[in-house]
PDB file of C-alpha atoms in Angstrom:
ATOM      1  CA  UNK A  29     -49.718 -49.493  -7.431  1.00 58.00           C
ATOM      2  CA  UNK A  30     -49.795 -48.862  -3.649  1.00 64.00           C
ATOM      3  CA  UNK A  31     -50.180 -45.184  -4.592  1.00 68.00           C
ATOM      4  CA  UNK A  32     -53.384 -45.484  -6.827  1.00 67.00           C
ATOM      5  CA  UNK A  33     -55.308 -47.330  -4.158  1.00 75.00           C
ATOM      6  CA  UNK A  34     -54.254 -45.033  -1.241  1.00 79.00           C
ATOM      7  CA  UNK A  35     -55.567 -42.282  -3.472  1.00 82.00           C
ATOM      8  CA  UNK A  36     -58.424 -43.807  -3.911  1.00 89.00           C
ATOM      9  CA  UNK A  37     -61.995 -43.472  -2.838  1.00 90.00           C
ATOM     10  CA  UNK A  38     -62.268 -47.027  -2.347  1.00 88.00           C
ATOM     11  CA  UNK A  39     -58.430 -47.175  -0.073  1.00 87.00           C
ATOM     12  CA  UNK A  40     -59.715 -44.375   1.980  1.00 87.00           C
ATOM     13  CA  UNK A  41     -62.232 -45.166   4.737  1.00 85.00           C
ATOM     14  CA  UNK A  42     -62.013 -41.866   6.426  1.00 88.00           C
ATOM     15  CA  UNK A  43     -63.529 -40.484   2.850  1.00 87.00           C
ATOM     16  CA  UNK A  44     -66.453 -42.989   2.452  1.00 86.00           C
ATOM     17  CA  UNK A  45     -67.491 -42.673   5.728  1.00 87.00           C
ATOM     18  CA  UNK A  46     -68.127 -38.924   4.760  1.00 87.00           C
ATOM     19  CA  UNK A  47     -70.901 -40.086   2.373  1.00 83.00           C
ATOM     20  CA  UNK A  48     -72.794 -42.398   4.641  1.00 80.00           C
ATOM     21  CA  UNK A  49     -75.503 -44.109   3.015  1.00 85.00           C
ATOM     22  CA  UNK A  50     -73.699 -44.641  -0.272  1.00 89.00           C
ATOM     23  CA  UNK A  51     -71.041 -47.380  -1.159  1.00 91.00           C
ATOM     24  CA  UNK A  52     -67.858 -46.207  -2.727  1.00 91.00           C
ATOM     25  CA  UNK A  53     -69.349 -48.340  -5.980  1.00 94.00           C
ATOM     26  CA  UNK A  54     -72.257 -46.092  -5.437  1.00 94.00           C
ATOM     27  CA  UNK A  55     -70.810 -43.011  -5.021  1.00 93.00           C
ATOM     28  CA  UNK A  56     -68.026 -43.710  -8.653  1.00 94.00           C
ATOM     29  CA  UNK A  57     -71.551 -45.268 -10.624  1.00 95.00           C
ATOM     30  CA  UNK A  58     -73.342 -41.879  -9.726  1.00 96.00           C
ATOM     31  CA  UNK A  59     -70.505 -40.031 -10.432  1.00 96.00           C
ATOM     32  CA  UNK A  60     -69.087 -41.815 -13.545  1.00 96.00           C
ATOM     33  CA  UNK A  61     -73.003 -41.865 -14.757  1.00 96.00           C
ATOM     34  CA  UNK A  62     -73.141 -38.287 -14.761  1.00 96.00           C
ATOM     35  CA  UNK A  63     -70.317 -37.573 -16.113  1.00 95.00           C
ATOM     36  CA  UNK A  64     -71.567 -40.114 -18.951  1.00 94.00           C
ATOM     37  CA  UNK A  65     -73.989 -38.219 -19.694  1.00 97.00           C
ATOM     38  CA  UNK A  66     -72.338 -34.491 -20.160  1.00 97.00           C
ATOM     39  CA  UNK A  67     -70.474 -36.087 -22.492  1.00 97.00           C
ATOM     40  CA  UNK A  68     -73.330 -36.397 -25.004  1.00 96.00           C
ATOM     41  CA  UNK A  69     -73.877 -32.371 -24.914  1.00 94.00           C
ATOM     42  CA  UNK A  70     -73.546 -30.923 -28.266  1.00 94.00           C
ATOM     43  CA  UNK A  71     -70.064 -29.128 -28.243  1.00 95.00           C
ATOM     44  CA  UNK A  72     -68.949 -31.628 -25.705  1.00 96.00           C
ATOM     45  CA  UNK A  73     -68.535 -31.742 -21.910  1.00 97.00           C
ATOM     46  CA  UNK A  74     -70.747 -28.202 -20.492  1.00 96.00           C
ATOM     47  CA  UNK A  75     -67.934 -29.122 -16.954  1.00 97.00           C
ATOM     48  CA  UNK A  76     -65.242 -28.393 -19.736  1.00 97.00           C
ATOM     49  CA  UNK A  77     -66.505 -25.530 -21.928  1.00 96.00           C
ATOM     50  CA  UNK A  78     -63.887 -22.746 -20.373  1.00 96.00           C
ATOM     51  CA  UNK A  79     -61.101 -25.212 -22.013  1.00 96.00           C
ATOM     52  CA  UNK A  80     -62.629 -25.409 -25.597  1.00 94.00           C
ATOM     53  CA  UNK A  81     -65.042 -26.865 -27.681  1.00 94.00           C
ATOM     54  CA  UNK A  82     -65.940 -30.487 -27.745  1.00 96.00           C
ATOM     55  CA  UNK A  83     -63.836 -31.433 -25.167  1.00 97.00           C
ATOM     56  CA  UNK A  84     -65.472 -34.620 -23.483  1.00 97.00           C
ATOM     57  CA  UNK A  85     -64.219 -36.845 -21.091  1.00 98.00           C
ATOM     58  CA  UNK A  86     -62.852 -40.517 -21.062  1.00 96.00           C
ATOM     59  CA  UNK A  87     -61.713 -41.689 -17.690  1.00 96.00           C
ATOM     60  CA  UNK A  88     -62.227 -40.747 -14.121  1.00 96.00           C
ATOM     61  CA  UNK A  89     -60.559 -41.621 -10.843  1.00 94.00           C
ATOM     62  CA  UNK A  90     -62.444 -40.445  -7.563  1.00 95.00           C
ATOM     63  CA  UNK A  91     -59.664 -39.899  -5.518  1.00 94.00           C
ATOM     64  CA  UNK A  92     -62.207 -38.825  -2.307  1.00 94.00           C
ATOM     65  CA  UNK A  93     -64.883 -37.611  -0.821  1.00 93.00           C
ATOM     66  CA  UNK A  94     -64.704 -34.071  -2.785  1.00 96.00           C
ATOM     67  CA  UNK A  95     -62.129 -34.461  -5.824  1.00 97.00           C
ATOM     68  CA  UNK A  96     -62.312 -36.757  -8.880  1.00 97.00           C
ATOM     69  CA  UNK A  97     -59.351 -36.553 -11.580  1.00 97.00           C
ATOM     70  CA  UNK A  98     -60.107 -37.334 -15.330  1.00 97.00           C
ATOM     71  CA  UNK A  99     -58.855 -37.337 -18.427  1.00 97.00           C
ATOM     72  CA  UNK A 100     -60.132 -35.380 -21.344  1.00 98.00           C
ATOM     73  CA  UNK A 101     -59.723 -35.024 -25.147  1.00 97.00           C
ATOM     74  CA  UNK A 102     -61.296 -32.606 -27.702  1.00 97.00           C
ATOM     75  CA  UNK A 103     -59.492 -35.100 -30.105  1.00 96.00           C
ATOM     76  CA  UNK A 104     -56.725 -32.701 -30.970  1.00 95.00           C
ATOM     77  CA  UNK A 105     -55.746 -31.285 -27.062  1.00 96.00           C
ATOM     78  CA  UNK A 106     -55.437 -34.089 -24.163  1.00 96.00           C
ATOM     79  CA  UNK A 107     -54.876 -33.606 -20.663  1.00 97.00           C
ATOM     80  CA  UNK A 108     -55.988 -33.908 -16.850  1.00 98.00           C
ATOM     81  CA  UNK A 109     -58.361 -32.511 -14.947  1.00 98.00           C
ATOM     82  CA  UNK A 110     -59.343 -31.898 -11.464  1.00 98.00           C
ATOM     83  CA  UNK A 111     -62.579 -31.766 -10.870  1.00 98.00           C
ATOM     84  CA  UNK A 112     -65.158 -31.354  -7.137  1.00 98.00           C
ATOM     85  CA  UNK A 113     -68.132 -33.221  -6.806  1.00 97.00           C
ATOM     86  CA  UNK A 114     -71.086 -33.233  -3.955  1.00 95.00           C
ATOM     87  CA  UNK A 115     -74.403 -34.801  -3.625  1.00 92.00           C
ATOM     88  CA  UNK A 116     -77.631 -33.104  -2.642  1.00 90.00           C
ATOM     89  CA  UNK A 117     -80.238 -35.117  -0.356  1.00 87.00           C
ATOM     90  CA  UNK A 118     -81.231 -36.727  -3.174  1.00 89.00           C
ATOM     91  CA  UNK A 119     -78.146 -38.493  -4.062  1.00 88.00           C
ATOM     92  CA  UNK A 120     -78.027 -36.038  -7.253  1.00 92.00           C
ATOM     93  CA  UNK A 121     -74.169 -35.213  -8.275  1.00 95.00           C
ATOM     94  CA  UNK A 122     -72.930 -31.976  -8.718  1.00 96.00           C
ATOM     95  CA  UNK A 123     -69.891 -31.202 -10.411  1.00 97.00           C
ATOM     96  CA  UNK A 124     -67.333 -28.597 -10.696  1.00 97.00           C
ATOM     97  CA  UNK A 125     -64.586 -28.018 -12.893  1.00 98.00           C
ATOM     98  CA  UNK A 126     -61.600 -26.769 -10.468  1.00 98.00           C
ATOM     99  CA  UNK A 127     -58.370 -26.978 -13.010  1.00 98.00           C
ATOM    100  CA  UNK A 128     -56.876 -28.460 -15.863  1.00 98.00           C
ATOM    101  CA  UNK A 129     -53.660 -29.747 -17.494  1.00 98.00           C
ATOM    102  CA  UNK A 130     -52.759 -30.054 -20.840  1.00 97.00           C
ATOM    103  CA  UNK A 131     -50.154 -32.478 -22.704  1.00 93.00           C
ATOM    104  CA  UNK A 132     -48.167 -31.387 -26.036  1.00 82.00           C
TER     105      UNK A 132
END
């Protein structure tokens, strides 16, 4: 368990202090709320649509002050992926889909 919180937004100071101005609760809430809310597309996840059709995603980990890993599901296919995120001056998230894994 040492692991997961050394890879961990919140058990790495050098990568909050890259966002100043935002908590890591603030920074997984934006993040998790966004993510949220691709979900309800129609066809599932738009950060996922190079992997398949109604793909969507169920849990995330921010693991810094760039990557976030997460696990997804089109209900048939499940796996991992890696995805980048920033925020604009506004505190808006942006997210990018960088790879994927899947599970048999």
């Amino acid at each position: 368990h040492q692991n997961s919180v050394y890879f961990s937004l919140a058990g790495n100071h050098d990568a909050q202090a890259h966002h100043q101005g935002l908590s890591h609760d603030q920074i997984e809430k934006l993040i998790e709320d966004e993510v949220l809310m691709l979900n309800e597309a129609s066809g599932g996840n738009v950060l996922l649509a190079t992997l398949g059709k109604d793909f969507i995603i169920n849990k995330i980990q921010v693991v810094n002050h760039q990557w976030v890993l997460a696990d997804c599901t089109d209900g048939e296919q499940w796996g991992d992926v890696l995805i980048s995120y920033s925020f604009n001056d506004n505190n808006q998230v942006a997210l990018r889909l960088i790879d994927h894994v899947f599970y048999p």
